[in-house]
């Protein structure tokens, strides 16, 4: 349980920080440069993933005892930031993360973060550019909606894996962080909405 909460805290901080950057740009310029935003994310995250894959390749060539080489789907998921959905499609068990860990098992969280980085700036741009005052309520609605999806999936028998690594079931944490930024104006007063 503490791992679940820890990941949610990390995602909430990401939602807070990214939304803060986007809203600051929106307020200063009246728009959000998606190209600049995604370019910064690319420069920050892709070199680390390339280094990780190189390190995994070197370790794999050593034939270490107990080493489980990554599968092709692990490599594809890592390179395309889709590892979480590939895990779900393959019906991996959450508990396998602890029984037979692989060198790329942890990248599912980076995949979720990157998926948020693709979708959320578009939402902020589309809503915020025309209806800046609606950005907070839209975020609150999305938080309630995605939380409802998470609860509904839990009650309808979704696997722990589906709940743990699904982008939609982790979205409430990002949106809570985003809502915290939008809750206050630049002077720290509660937002008008």
PDB file of C-alpha atoms in Angstrom:
ATOM      1  CA  UNK A   1       0.000   0.000   0.000  1.00  0.00           C
ATOM      2  CA  UNK A   2       2.783   2.437   0.794  1.00  0.00           C
ATOM      3  CA  UNK A   3       4.183   1.919  -2.718  1.00  0.00           C
ATOM      4  CA  UNK A   4       0.822   2.832  -4.195  1.00  0.00           C
ATOM      5  CA  UNK A   5       0.651   5.989  -2.082  1.00  0.00           C
ATOM      6  CA  UNK A   6       4.264   6.897  -2.840  1.00  0.00           C
ATOM      7  CA  UNK A   7       3.648   6.669  -6.584  1.00  0.00           C
ATOM      8  CA  UNK A   8       0.483   8.748  -6.225  1.00  0.00           C
ATOM      9  CA  UNK A   9       2.425  11.426  -4.334  1.00  0.00           C
ATOM     10  CA  UNK A  10       5.031  11.480  -7.110  1.00  0.00           C
ATOM     11  CA  UNK A  11       2.303  11.768  -9.759  1.00  0.00           C
ATOM     12  CA  UNK A  12       0.539  14.525  -7.805  1.00  0.00           C
ATOM     13  CA  UNK A  13       3.807  16.482  -7.593  1.00  0.00           C
ATOM     14  CA  UNK A  14       4.281  16.022 -11.346  1.00  0.00           C
ATOM     15  CA  UNK A  15       0.756  17.276 -12.006  1.00  0.00           C
ATOM     16  CA  UNK A  16       1.386  20.262  -9.748  1.00  0.00           C
ATOM     17  CA  UNK A  17       4.736  21.192 -11.312  1.00  0.00           C
ATOM     18  CA  UNK A  18       3.744  20.634 -14.946  1.00  0.00           C
ATOM     19  CA  UNK A  19       0.452  22.480 -14.585  1.00  0.00           C
ATOM     20  CA  UNK A  20       2.284  25.322 -12.868  1.00  0.00           C
ATOM     21  CA  UNK A  21       4.655  25.621 -15.840  1.00  0.00           C
ATOM     22  CA  UNK A  22       1.816  25.462 -18.354  1.00  0.00           C
ATOM     23  CA  UNK A  23      -0.387  27.995 -16.558  1.00  0.00           C
ATOM     24  CA  UNK A  24       2.521  30.390 -16.044  1.00  0.00           C
ATOM     25  CA  UNK A  25       3.219  30.301 -19.794  1.00  0.00           C
ATOM     26  CA  UNK A  26      -0.489  30.623 -20.587  1.00  0.00           C
ATOM     27  CA  UNK A  27      -0.855  33.658 -18.318  1.00  0.00           C
ATOM     28  CA  UNK A  28       2.305  35.308 -19.685  1.00  0.00           C
ATOM     29  CA  UNK A  29       1.767  34.678 -23.401  1.00  0.00           C
ATOM     30  CA  UNK A  30      -1.900  33.770 -23.817  1.00  0.00           C
ATOM     31  CA  UNK A  31      -0.952  30.354 -25.228  1.00  0.00           C
ATOM     32  CA  UNK A  32       1.121  27.232 -24.587  1.00  0.00           C
ATOM     33  CA  UNK A  33       3.843  26.210 -27.022  1.00  0.00           C
ATOM     34  CA  UNK A  34       3.302  22.478 -27.290  1.00  0.00           C
ATOM     35  CA  UNK A  35       6.427  22.082 -29.409  1.00  0.00           C
ATOM     36  CA  UNK A  36       8.595  23.772 -26.770  1.00  0.00           C
ATOM     37  CA  UNK A  37       6.945  21.862 -23.922  1.00  0.00           C
ATOM     38  CA  UNK A  38       7.340  18.462 -25.557  1.00  0.00           C
ATOM     39  CA  UNK A  39      10.880  19.282 -26.681  1.00  0.00           C
ATOM     40  CA  UNK A  40      11.875  20.012 -23.061  1.00  0.00           C
ATOM     41  CA  UNK A  41      10.293  16.749 -21.876  1.00  0.00           C
ATOM     42  CA  UNK A  42      12.084  14.861 -24.668  1.00  0.00           C
ATOM     43  CA  UNK A  43      15.462  16.349 -23.728  1.00  0.00           C
ATOM     44  CA  UNK A  44      14.885  15.563 -20.065  1.00  0.00           C
ATOM     45  CA  UNK A  45      13.630  11.981 -20.330  1.00  0.00           C
ATOM     46  CA  UNK A  46      14.888  10.320 -23.513  1.00  0.00           C
ATOM     47  CA  UNK A  47      18.648  10.458 -22.765  1.00  0.00           C
ATOM     48  CA  UNK A  48      18.067   8.642 -19.478  1.00  0.00           C
ATOM     49  CA  UNK A  49      16.023   5.928 -21.178  1.00  0.00           C
ATOM     50  CA  UNK A  50      18.698   5.471 -23.863  1.00  0.00           C
ATOM     51  CA  UNK A  51      21.339   5.198 -21.124  1.00  0.00           C
ATOM     52  CA  UNK A  52      19.177   2.685 -19.244  1.00  0.00           C
ATOM     53  CA  UNK A  53      18.721   0.537 -22.364  1.00  0.00           C
ATOM     54  CA  UNK A  54      22.472   0.633 -23.021  1.00  0.00           C
ATOM     55  CA  UNK A  55      23.171  -0.399 -19.424  1.00  0.00           C
ATOM     56  CA  UNK A  56      20.647  -3.248 -19.664  1.00  0.00           C
ATOM     57  CA  UNK A  57      22.257  -4.414 -22.929  1.00  0.00           C
ATOM     58  CA  UNK A  58      25.723  -4.458 -21.324  1.00  0.00           C
ATOM     59  CA  UNK A  59      24.489  -6.351 -18.264  1.00  0.00           C
ATOM     60  CA  UNK A  60      22.592  -8.764 -20.481  1.00  0.00           C
ATOM     61  CA  UNK A  61      25.747  -9.606 -22.411  1.00  0.00           C
ATOM     62  CA  UNK A  62      27.543 -10.601 -19.179  1.00  0.00           C
ATOM     63  CA  UNK A  63      25.286 -13.612 -18.549  1.00  0.00           C
ATOM     64  CA  UNK A  64      24.899 -12.885 -14.848  1.00  0.00           C
ATOM     65  CA  UNK A  65      23.228 -15.560 -12.711  1.00  0.00           C
ATOM     66  CA  UNK A  66      19.636 -14.713 -11.831  1.00  0.00           C
ATOM     67  CA  UNK A  67      19.508 -12.134 -14.604  1.00  0.00           C
ATOM     68  CA  UNK A  68      16.268 -12.033 -16.557  1.00  0.00           C
ATOM     69  CA  UNK A  69      16.823 -10.430 -19.922  1.00  0.00           C
ATOM     70  CA  UNK A  70      14.078  -8.075 -21.048  1.00  0.00           C
ATOM     71  CA  UNK A  71      11.512  -9.344 -23.530  1.00  0.00           C
ATOM     72  CA  UNK A  72      10.885  -7.569 -26.820  1.00  0.00           C
ATOM     73  CA  UNK A  73       7.663  -6.108 -25.405  1.00  0.00           C
ATOM     74  CA  UNK A  74       9.672  -4.687 -22.470  1.00  0.00           C
ATOM     75  CA  UNK A  75      12.008  -2.939 -24.900  1.00  0.00           C
ATOM     76  CA  UNK A  76       9.180  -1.656 -27.103  1.00  0.00           C
ATOM     77  CA  UNK A  77       7.238  -0.464 -24.061  1.00  0.00           C
ATOM     78  CA  UNK A  78      10.287   1.355 -22.747  1.00  0.00           C
ATOM     79  CA  UNK A  79      11.113   3.045 -26.044  1.00  0.00           C
ATOM     80  CA  UNK A  80       7.518   4.085 -26.795  1.00  0.00           C
ATOM     81  CA  UNK A  81       6.461   4.935 -23.227  1.00  0.00           C
ATOM     82  CA  UNK A  82       3.674   2.383 -23.436  1.00  0.00           C
ATOM     83  CA  UNK A  83       5.041  -0.152 -20.932  1.00  0.00           C
ATOM     84  CA  UNK A  84       2.027   0.186 -18.644  1.00  0.00           C
ATOM     85  CA  UNK A  85      -0.533  -0.697 -21.322  1.00  0.00           C
ATOM     86  CA  UNK A  86       1.630  -3.519 -22.682  1.00  0.00           C
ATOM     87  CA  UNK A  87       1.787  -4.965 -19.134  1.00  0.00           C
ATOM     88  CA  UNK A  88      -1.994  -4.784 -18.906  1.00  0.00           C
ATOM     89  CA  UNK A  89      -2.483  -6.338 -22.371  1.00  0.00           C
ATOM     90  CA  UNK A  90      -0.117  -9.187 -21.473  1.00  0.00           C
ATOM     91  CA  UNK A  91      -2.068  -9.703 -18.240  1.00  0.00           C
ATOM     92  CA  UNK A  92       1.050  -9.583 -16.113  1.00  0.00           C
ATOM     93  CA  UNK A  93       0.410 -10.029 -12.440  1.00  0.00           C
ATOM     94  CA  UNK A  94       1.321  -7.118 -10.219  1.00  0.00           C
ATOM     95  CA  UNK A  95       2.918  -9.629  -7.848  1.00  0.00           C
ATOM     96  CA  UNK A  96       5.313 -10.807 -10.567  1.00  0.00           C
ATOM     97  CA  UNK A  97       7.111  -7.505 -10.106  1.00  0.00           C
ATOM     98  CA  UNK A  98       8.406  -8.961  -6.842  1.00  0.00           C
ATOM     99  CA  UNK A  99       8.810 -12.645  -7.783  1.00  0.00           C
ATOM    100  CA  UNK A 100      10.753 -12.347 -11.028  1.00  0.00           C
ATOM    101  CA  UNK A 101      11.726  -8.725 -11.480  1.00  0.00           C
ATOM    102  CA  UNK A 102      13.132  -7.698 -14.816  1.00  0.00           C
ATOM    103  CA  UNK A 103      15.451  -4.791 -15.555  1.00  0.00           C
ATOM    104  CA  UNK A 104      12.685  -2.701 -17.148  1.00  0.00           C
ATOM    105  CA  UNK A 105       9.782  -3.450 -14.821  1.00  0.00           C
ATOM    106  CA  UNK A 106       9.852   0.057 -13.352  1.00  0.00           C
ATOM    107  CA  UNK A 107       9.347   2.009 -16.587  1.00  0.00           C
ATOM    108  CA  UNK A 108       5.555   1.690 -16.404  1.00  0.00           C
ATOM    109  CA  UNK A 109       5.501   4.771 -14.166  1.00  0.00           C
ATOM    110  CA  UNK A 110       7.551   6.778 -16.677  1.00  0.00           C
ATOM    111  CA  UNK A 111       5.091   5.689 -19.368  1.00  0.00           C
ATOM    112  CA  UNK A 112       2.152   7.011 -17.372  1.00  0.00           C
ATOM    113  CA  UNK A 113       3.973  10.274 -16.740  1.00  0.00           C
ATOM    114  CA  UNK A 114       4.789  10.699 -20.436  1.00  0.00           C
ATOM    115  CA  UNK A 115       1.192   9.942 -21.410  1.00  0.00           C
ATOM    116  CA  UNK A 116       0.084  12.687 -19.030  1.00  0.00           C
ATOM    117  CA  UNK A 117       2.657  15.017 -20.631  1.00  0.00           C
ATOM    118  CA  UNK A 118       1.126  14.343 -24.056  1.00  0.00           C
ATOM    119  CA  UNK A 119      -2.531  14.875 -23.120  1.00  0.00           C
ATOM    120  CA  UNK A 120      -2.548  17.474 -20.343  1.00  0.00           C
ATOM    121  CA  UNK A 121      -0.807  20.349 -22.202  1.00  0.00           C
ATOM    122  CA  UNK A 122      -3.371  20.001 -24.995  1.00  0.00           C
ATOM    123  CA  UNK A 123      -6.211  20.253 -22.462  1.00  0.00           C
ATOM    124  CA  UNK A 124      -4.610  23.293 -20.807  1.00  0.00           C
ATOM    125  CA  UNK A 125      -4.091  24.925 -24.204  1.00  0.00           C
ATOM    126  CA  UNK A 126      -7.582  24.226 -25.553  1.00  0.00           C
ATOM    127  CA  UNK A 127      -9.463  25.175 -22.389  1.00  0.00           C
ATOM    128  CA  UNK A 128      -7.128  27.818 -21.005  1.00  0.00           C
ATOM    129  CA  UNK A 129      -6.590  29.858 -24.139  1.00  0.00           C
ATOM    130  CA  UNK A 130     -10.286  30.621 -24.624  1.00  0.00           C
ATOM    131  CA  UNK A 131     -11.829  29.987 -21.233  1.00  0.00           C
ATOM    132  CA  UNK A 132      -9.031  30.490 -18.688  1.00  0.00           C
ATOM    133  CA  UNK A 133     -11.541  30.691 -15.815  1.00  0.00           C
ATOM    134  CA  UNK A 134     -12.881  27.256 -16.742  1.00  0.00           C
ATOM    135  CA  UNK A 135      -9.542  25.477 -16.366  1.00  0.00           C
ATOM    136  CA  UNK A 136     -10.076  24.855 -12.639  1.00  0.00           C
ATOM    137  CA  UNK A 137     -13.616  23.498 -12.952  1.00  0.00           C
ATOM    138  CA  UNK A 138     -12.641  21.329 -15.949  1.00  0.00           C
ATOM    139  CA  UNK A 139      -9.754  19.905 -13.914  1.00  0.00           C
ATOM    140  CA  UNK A 140     -12.050  19.250 -10.946  1.00  0.00           C
ATOM    141  CA  UNK A 141     -14.548  17.512 -13.258  1.00  0.00           C
ATOM    142  CA  UNK A 142     -11.783  15.371 -14.793  1.00  0.00           C
ATOM    143  CA  UNK A 143     -10.575  14.476 -11.279  1.00  0.00           C
ATOM    144  CA  UNK A 144     -14.055  13.328 -10.241  1.00  0.00           C
ATOM    145  CA  UNK A 145     -14.585  11.475 -13.537  1.00  0.00           C
ATOM    146  CA  UNK A 146     -11.266   9.585 -13.445  1.00  0.00           C
ATOM    147  CA  UNK A 147     -11.704   8.806  -9.753  1.00  0.00           C
ATOM    148  CA  UNK A 148     -15.102   7.362 -10.613  1.00  0.00           C
ATOM    149  CA  UNK A 149     -13.546   5.225 -13.358  1.00  0.00           C
ATOM    150  CA  UNK A 150     -10.969   3.961 -10.861  1.00  0.00           C
ATOM    151  CA  UNK A 151     -13.636   3.023  -8.304  1.00  0.00           C
ATOM    152  CA  UNK A 152     -15.917   1.485 -10.955  1.00  0.00           C
ATOM    153  CA  UNK A 153     -13.083  -0.677 -12.320  1.00  0.00           C
ATOM    154  CA  UNK A 154     -12.258  -1.777  -8.783  1.00  0.00           C
ATOM    155  CA  UNK A 155     -15.843  -2.803  -8.078  1.00  0.00           C
ATOM    156  CA  UNK A 156     -16.262  -4.587 -11.419  1.00  0.00           C
ATOM    157  CA  UNK A 157     -13.343  -6.933 -10.830  1.00  0.00           C
ATOM    158  CA  UNK A 158     -10.454  -5.282 -12.651  1.00  0.00           C
ATOM    159  CA  UNK A 159      -7.107  -6.797 -11.754  1.00  0.00           C
ATOM    160  CA  UNK A 160      -4.736  -5.126  -9.336  1.00  0.00           C
ATOM    161  CA  UNK A 161      -2.362  -4.730 -12.285  1.00  0.00           C
ATOM    162  CA  UNK A 162      -5.010  -2.847 -14.289  1.00  0.00           C
ATOM    163  CA  UNK A 163      -5.737  -0.546 -11.375  1.00  0.00           C
ATOM    164  CA  UNK A 164      -2.085  -0.042 -10.490  1.00  0.00           C
ATOM    165  CA  UNK A 165      -0.612   0.747 -13.914  1.00  0.00           C
ATOM    166  CA  UNK A 166      -3.526   2.121 -15.950  1.00  0.00           C
ATOM    167  CA  UNK A 167      -3.114   5.721 -17.063  1.00  0.00           C
ATOM    168  CA  UNK A 168      -6.780   6.421 -16.431  1.00  0.00           C
ATOM    169  CA  UNK A 169      -6.668   4.929 -12.934  1.00  0.00           C
ATOM    170  CA  UNK A 170      -3.559   6.963 -12.060  1.00  0.00           C
ATOM    171  CA  UNK A 171      -4.882  10.207 -13.580  1.00  0.00           C
ATOM    172  CA  UNK A 172      -6.588  11.352 -10.348  1.00  0.00           C
ATOM    173  CA  UNK A 173      -3.201  11.865  -8.702  1.00  0.00           C
ATOM    174  CA  UNK A 174      -1.946  14.096 -11.543  1.00  0.00           C
ATOM    175  CA  UNK A 175      -5.235  15.985 -11.607  1.00  0.00           C
ATOM    176  CA  UNK A 176      -5.190  16.549  -7.855  1.00  0.00           C
ATOM    177  CA  UNK A 177      -1.753  18.132  -8.190  1.00  0.00           C
ATOM    178  CA  UNK A 178      -2.981  20.209 -11.131  1.00  0.00           C
ATOM    179  CA  UNK A 179      -6.014  21.340  -9.164  1.00  0.00           C
ATOM    180  CA  UNK A 180      -3.814  22.521  -6.308  1.00  0.00           C
ATOM    181  CA  UNK A 181      -2.008  24.897  -8.687  1.00  0.00           C
ATOM    182  CA  UNK A 182      -5.273  26.155 -10.140  1.00  0.00           C
ATOM    183  CA  UNK A 183      -6.888  26.591  -6.723  1.00  0.00           C
ATOM    184  CA  UNK A 184      -4.923  29.763  -5.960  1.00  0.00           C
ATOM    185  CA  UNK A 185      -4.096  32.926  -7.861  1.00  0.00           C
ATOM    186  CA  UNK A 186      -0.605  34.413  -8.106  1.00  0.00           C
ATOM    187  CA  UNK A 187      -0.969  36.144  -4.735  1.00  0.00           C
ATOM    188  CA  UNK A 188      -1.920  32.926  -2.954  1.00  0.00           C
ATOM    189  CA  UNK A 189      -5.604  33.804  -2.654  1.00  0.00           C
ATOM    190  CA  UNK A 190      -8.274  31.219  -3.467  1.00  0.00           C
ATOM    191  CA  UNK A 191      -9.179  31.265  -7.146  1.00  0.00           C
ATOM    192  CA  UNK A 192     -12.398  33.007  -8.166  1.00  0.00           C
ATOM    193  CA  UNK A 193     -14.069  29.843  -9.430  1.00  0.00           C
TER     194      UNK A 193
END
